[in-house]
C-alpha atoms as an extended CHARMM CRD file, in Angstrom:
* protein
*
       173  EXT
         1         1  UNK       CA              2.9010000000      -21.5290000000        7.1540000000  PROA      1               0.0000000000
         2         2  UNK       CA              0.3030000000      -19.5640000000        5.4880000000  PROA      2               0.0000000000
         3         3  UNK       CA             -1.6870000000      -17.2400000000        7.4020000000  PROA      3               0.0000000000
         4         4  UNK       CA             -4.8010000000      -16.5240000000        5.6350000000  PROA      4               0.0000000000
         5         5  UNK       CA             -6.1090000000      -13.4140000000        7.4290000000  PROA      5               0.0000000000
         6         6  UNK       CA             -2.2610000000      -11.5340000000        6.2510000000  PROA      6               0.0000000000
         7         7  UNK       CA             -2.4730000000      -12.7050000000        3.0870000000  PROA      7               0.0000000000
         8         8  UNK       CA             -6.1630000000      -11.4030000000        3.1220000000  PROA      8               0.0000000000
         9         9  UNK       CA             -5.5910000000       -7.8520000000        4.5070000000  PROA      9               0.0000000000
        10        10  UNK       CA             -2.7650000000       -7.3480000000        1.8390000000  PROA      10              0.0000000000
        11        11  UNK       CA             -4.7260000000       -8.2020000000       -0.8790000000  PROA      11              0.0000000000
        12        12  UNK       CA             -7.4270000000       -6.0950000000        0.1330000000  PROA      12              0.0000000000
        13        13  UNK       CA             -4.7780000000       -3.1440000000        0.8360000000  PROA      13              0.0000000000
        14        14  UNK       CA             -3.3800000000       -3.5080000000       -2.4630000000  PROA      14              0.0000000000
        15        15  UNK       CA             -7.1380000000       -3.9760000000       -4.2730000000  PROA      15              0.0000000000
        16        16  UNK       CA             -8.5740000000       -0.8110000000       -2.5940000000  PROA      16              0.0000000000
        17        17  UNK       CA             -5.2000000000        1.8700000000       -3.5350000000  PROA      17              0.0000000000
        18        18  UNK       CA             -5.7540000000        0.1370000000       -7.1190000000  PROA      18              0.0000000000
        19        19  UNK       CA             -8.9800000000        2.4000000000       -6.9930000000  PROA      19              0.0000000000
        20        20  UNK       CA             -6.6730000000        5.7250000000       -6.9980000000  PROA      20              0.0000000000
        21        21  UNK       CA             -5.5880000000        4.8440000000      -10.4690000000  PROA      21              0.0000000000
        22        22  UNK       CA             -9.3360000000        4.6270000000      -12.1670000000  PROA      22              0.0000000000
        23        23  UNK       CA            -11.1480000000        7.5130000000      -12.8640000000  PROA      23              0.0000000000
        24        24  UNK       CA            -12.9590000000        8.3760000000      -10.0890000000  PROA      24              0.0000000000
        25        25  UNK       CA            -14.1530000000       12.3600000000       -8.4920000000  PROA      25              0.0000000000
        26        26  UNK       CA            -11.8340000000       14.5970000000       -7.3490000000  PROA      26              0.0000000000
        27        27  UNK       CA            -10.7590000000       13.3800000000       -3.5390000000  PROA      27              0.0000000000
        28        28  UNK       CA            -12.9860000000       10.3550000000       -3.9690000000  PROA      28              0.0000000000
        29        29  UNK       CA            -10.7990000000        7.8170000000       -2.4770000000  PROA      29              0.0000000000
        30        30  UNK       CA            -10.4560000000        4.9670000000        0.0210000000  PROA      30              0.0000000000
        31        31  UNK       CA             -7.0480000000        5.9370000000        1.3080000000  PROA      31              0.0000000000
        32        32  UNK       CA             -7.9210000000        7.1670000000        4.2770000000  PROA      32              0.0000000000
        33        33  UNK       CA            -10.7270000000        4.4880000000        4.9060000000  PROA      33              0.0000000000
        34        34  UNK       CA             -7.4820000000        1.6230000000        4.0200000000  PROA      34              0.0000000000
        35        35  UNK       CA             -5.3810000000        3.4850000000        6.6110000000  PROA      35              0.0000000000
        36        36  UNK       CA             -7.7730000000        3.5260000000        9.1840000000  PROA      36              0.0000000000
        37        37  UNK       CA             -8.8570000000       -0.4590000000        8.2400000000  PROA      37              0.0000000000
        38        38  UNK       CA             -5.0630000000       -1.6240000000        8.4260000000  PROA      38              0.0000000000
        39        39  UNK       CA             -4.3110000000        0.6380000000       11.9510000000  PROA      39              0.0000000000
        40        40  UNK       CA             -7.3160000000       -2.4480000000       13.1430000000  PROA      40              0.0000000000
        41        41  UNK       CA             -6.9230000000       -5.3010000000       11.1580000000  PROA      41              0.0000000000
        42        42  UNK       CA             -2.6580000000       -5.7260000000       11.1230000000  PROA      42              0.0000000000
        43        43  UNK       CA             -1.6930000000       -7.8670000000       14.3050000000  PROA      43              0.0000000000
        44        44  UNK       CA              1.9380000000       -6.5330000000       13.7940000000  PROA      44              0.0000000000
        45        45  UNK       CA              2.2040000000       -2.5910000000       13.7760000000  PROA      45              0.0000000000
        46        46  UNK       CA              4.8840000000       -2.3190000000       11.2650000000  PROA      46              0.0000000000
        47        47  UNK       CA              3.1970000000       -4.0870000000        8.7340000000  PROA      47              0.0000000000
        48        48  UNK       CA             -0.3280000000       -2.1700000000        9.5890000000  PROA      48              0.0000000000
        49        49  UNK       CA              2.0070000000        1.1770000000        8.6260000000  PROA      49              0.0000000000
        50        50  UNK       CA              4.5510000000       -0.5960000000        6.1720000000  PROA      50              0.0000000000
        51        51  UNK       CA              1.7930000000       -1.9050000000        4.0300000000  PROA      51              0.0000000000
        52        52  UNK       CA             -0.4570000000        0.6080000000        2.9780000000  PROA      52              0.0000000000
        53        53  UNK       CA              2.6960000000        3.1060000000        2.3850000000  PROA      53              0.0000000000
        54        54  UNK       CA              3.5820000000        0.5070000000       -0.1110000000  PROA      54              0.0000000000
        55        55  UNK       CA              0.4730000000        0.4390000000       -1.4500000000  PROA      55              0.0000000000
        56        56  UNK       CA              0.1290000000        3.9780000000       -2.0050000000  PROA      56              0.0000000000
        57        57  UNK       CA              3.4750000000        4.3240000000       -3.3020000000  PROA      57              0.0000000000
        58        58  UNK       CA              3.2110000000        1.9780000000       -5.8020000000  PROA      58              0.0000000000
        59        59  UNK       CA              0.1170000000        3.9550000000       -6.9730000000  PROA      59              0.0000000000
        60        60  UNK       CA              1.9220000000        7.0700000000       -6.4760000000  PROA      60              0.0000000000
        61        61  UNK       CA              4.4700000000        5.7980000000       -9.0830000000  PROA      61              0.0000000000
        62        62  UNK       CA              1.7880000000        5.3330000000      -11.9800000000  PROA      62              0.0000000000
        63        63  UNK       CA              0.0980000000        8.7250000000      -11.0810000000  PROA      63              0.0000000000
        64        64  UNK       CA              3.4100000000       10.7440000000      -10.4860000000  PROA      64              0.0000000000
        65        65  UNK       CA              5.1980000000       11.9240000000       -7.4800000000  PROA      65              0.0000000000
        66        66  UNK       CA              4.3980000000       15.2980000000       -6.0920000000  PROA      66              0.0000000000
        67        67  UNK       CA              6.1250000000       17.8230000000       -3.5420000000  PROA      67              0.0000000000
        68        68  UNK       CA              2.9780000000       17.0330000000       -1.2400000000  PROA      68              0.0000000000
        69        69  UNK       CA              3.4110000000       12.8230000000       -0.6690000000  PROA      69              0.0000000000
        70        70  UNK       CA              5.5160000000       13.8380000000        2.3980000000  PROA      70              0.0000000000
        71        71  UNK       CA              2.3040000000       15.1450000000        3.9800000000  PROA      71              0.0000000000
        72        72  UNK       CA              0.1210000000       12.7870000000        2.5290000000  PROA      72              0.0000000000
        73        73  UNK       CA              2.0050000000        9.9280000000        3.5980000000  PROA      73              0.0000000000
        74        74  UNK       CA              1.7870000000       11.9850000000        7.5960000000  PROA      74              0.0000000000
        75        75  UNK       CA             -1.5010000000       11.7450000000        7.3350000000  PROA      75              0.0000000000
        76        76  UNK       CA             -1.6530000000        7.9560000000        6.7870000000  PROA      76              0.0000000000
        77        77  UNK       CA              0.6040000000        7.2740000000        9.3660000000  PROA      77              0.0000000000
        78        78  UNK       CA             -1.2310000000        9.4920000000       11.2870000000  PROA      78              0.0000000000
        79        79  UNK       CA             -4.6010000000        7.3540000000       10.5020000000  PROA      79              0.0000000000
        80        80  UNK       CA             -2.8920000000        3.7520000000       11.3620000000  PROA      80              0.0000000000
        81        81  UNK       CA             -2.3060000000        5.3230000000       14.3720000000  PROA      81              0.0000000000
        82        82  UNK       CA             -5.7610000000        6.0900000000       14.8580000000  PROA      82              0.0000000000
        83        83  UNK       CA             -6.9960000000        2.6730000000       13.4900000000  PROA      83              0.0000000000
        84        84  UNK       CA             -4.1170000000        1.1760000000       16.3880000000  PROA      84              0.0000000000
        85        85  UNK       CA             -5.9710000000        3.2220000000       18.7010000000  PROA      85              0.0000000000
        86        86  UNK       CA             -9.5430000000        1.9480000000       17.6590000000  PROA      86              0.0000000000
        87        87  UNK       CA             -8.6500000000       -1.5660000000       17.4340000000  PROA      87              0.0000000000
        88        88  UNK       CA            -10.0030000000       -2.2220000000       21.1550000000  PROA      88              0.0000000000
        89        89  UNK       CA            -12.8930000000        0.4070000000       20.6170000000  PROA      89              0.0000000000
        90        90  UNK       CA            -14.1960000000       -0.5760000000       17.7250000000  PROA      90              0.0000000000
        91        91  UNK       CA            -18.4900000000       -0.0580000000       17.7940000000  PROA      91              0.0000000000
        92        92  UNK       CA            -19.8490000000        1.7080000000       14.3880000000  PROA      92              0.0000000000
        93        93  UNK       CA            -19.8980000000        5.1490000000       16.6260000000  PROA      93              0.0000000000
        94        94  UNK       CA            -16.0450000000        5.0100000000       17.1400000000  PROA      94              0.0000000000
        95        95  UNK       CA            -15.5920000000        3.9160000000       13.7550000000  PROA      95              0.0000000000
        96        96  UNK       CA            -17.8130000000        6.7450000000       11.9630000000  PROA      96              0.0000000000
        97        97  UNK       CA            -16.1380000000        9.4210000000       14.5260000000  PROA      97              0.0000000000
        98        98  UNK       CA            -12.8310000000        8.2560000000       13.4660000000  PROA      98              0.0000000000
        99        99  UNK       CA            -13.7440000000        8.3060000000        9.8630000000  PROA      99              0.0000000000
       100       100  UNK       CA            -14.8800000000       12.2090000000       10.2110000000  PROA      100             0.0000000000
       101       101  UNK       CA            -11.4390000000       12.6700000000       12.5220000000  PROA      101             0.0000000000
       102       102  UNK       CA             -9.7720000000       11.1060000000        9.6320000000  PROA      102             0.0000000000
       103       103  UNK       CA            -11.1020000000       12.8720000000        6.8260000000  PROA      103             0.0000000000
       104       104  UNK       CA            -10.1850000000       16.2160000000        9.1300000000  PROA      104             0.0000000000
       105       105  UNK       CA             -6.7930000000       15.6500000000        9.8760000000  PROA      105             0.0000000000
       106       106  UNK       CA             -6.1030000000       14.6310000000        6.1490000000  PROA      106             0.0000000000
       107       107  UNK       CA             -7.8460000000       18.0160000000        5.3220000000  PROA      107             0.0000000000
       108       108  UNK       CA             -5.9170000000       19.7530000000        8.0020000000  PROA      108             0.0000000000
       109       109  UNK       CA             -2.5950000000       18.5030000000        7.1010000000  PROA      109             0.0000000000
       110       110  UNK       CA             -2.0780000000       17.7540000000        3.1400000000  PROA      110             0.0000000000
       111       111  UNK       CA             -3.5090000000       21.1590000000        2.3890000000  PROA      111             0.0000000000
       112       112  UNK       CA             -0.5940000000       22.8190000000        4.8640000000  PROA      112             0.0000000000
       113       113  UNK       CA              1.1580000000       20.8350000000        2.9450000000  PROA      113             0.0000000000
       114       114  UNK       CA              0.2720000000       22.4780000000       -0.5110000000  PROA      114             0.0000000000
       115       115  UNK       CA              0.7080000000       26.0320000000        1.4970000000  PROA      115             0.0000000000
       116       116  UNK       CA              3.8980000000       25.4290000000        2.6590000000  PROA      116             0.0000000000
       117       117  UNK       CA              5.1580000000       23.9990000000       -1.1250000000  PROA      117             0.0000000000
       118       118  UNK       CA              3.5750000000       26.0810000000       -3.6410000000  PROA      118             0.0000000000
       119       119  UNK       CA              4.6280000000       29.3090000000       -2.2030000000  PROA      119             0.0000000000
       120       120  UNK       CA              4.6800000000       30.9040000000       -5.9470000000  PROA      120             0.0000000000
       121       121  UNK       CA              0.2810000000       29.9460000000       -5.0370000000  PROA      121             0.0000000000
       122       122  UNK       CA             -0.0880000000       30.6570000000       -1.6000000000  PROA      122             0.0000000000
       123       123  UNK       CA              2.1130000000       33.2810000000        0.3290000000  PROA      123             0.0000000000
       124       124  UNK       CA              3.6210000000       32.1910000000        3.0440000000  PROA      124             0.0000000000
       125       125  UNK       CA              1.5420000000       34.2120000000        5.6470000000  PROA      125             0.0000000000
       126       126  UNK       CA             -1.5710000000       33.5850000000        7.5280000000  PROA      126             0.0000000000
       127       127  UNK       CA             -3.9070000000       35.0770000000        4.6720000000  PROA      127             0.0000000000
       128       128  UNK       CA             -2.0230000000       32.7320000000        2.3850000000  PROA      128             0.0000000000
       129       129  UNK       CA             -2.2870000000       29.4240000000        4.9570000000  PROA      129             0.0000000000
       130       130  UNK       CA             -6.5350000000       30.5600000000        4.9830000000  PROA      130             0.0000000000
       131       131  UNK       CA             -6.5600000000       30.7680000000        1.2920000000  PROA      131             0.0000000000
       132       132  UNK       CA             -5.1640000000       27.3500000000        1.0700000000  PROA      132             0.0000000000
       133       133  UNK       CA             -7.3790000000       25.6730000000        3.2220000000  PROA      133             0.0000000000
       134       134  UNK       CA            -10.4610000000       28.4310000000        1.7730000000  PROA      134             0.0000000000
       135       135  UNK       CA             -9.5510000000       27.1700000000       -2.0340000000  PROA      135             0.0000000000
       136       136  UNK       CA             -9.4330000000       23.3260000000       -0.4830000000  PROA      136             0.0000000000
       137       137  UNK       CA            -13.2530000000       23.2420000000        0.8760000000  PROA      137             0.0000000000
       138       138  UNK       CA            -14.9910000000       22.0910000000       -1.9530000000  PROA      138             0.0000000000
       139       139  UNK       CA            -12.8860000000       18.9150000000       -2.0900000000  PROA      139             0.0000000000
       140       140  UNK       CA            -13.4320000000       17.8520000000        1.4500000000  PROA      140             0.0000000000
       141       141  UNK       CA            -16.7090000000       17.1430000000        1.0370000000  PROA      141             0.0000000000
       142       142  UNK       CA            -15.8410000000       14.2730000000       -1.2740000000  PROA      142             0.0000000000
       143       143  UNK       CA            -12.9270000000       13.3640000000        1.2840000000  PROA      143             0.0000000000
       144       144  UNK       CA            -15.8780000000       12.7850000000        3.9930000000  PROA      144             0.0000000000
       145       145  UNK       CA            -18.0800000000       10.9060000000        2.0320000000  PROA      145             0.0000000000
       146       146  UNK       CA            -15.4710000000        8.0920000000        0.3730000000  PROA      146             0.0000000000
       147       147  UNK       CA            -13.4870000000        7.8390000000        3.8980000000  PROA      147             0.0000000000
       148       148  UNK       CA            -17.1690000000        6.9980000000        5.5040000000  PROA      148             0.0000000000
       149       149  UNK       CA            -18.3860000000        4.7650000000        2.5610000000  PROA      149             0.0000000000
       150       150  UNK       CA            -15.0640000000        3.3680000000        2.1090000000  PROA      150             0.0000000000
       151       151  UNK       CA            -14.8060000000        2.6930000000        5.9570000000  PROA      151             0.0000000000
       152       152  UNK       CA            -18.0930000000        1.0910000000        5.9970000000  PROA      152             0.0000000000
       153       153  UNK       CA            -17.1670000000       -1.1220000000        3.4650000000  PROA      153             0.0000000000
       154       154  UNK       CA            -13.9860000000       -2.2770000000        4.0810000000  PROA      154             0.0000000000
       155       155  UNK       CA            -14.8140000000       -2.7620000000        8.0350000000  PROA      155             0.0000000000
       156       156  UNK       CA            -18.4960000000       -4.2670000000        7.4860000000  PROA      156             0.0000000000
       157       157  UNK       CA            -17.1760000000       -6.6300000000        4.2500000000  PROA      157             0.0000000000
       158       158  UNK       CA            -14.2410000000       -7.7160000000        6.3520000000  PROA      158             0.0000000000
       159       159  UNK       CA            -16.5560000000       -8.5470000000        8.9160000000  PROA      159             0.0000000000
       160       160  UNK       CA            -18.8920000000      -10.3650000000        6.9250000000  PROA      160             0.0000000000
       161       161  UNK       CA            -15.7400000000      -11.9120000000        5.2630000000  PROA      161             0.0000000000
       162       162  UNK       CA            -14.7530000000      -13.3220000000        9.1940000000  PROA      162             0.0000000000
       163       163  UNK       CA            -18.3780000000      -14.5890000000        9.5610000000  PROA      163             0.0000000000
       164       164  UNK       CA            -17.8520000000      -16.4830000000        6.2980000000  PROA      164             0.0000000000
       165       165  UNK       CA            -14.6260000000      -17.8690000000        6.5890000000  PROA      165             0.0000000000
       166       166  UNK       CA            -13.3860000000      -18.2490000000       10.3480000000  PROA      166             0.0000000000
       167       167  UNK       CA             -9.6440000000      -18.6460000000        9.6000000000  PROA      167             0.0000000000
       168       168  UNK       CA             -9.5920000000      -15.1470000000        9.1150000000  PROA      168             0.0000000000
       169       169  UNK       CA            -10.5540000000      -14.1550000000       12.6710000000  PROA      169             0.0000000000
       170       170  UNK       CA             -8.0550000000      -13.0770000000       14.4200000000  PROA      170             0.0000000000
       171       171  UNK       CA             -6.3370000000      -15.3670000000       17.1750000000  PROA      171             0.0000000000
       172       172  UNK       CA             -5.7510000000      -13.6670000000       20.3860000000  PROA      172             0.0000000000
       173       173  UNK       CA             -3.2650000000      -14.6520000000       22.7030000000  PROA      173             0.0000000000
């Protein structure tokens, strides 16, 4: 049987990573904003984590694999996590808080990350950890703002897309 709000969360999963491969600023992204939106919108957990990995992955493929995707792909799993977690607290407040949380812990970890694999860049010290994260700040300002537009769009057009077309609210038991 076809289940119309699945088959609508995947293809909006796979639409939004598409973005990663068009031009677009530096760290101007939805990822975050898709892991968050699949953490709510999946009914089954696995798939809320299973299908944005894929997602990414398969966008990972046409841009190229780096020594980082480990700790990118953390901090998604992370973020579903935190999208699980807001799925029965969901008011714009908790939403835009989680957004910011997001686009922190993304910050936080991917650019340990980079520290701890481009030790040849950053010595592996404490001064070489700050440097890291000190060369990193003037991309996190783009993180925030597509992880909070992103967010608002893919929550508040799913929304609207619910309103619109009923079969894709979710049953609950």
């Amino acid at each position: 049987m076809m289940n119309p709000r699945f088959y609508s969360l995947v293809a909006i999963v796979l639409v939004v990573s598409l973005y990663r491969i068009v031009p677009h600023p530096p760290n101007f992204t939805p990822v975050l904003a898709m892991a968050l939106f699949a953490g709510v919108h999946f009914n089954d957990r696995r798939l809320a984590v299973i299908v944005p990995l894929v997602a990414m992955l398969i966008a990972d493929l046409f841009l190229g694999l780096h020594a980082t995707l480990p700790f990118v792909y953390a901090a998604l799993l992370l973020l579903v996590m935190a999208g699980d977690w807001l799925r029965q607290r969901k008011t714009v407040t908790n939403v835009a808080a989680v957004a910011v949380g997001a686009s922190v812990v993304f910050f936080l970890l991917t650019n340990f990350g980079v520290w701890l694999t481009l030790p040849a860049v950053y010595p592996q010290t404490f001064e070489g950890l700050l440097a890291a994260y000190v060369a990193a700040i003037p991309f996190y300002q783009n993180t925030l703002l597509s992880t909070l537009l992103f967010t608002g769009i893919l929550f508040g057009g799913f929304q609207l897309l619910e309103h619109r077309y009923p079969r894709l609210i979710e049953e609950r038991p």
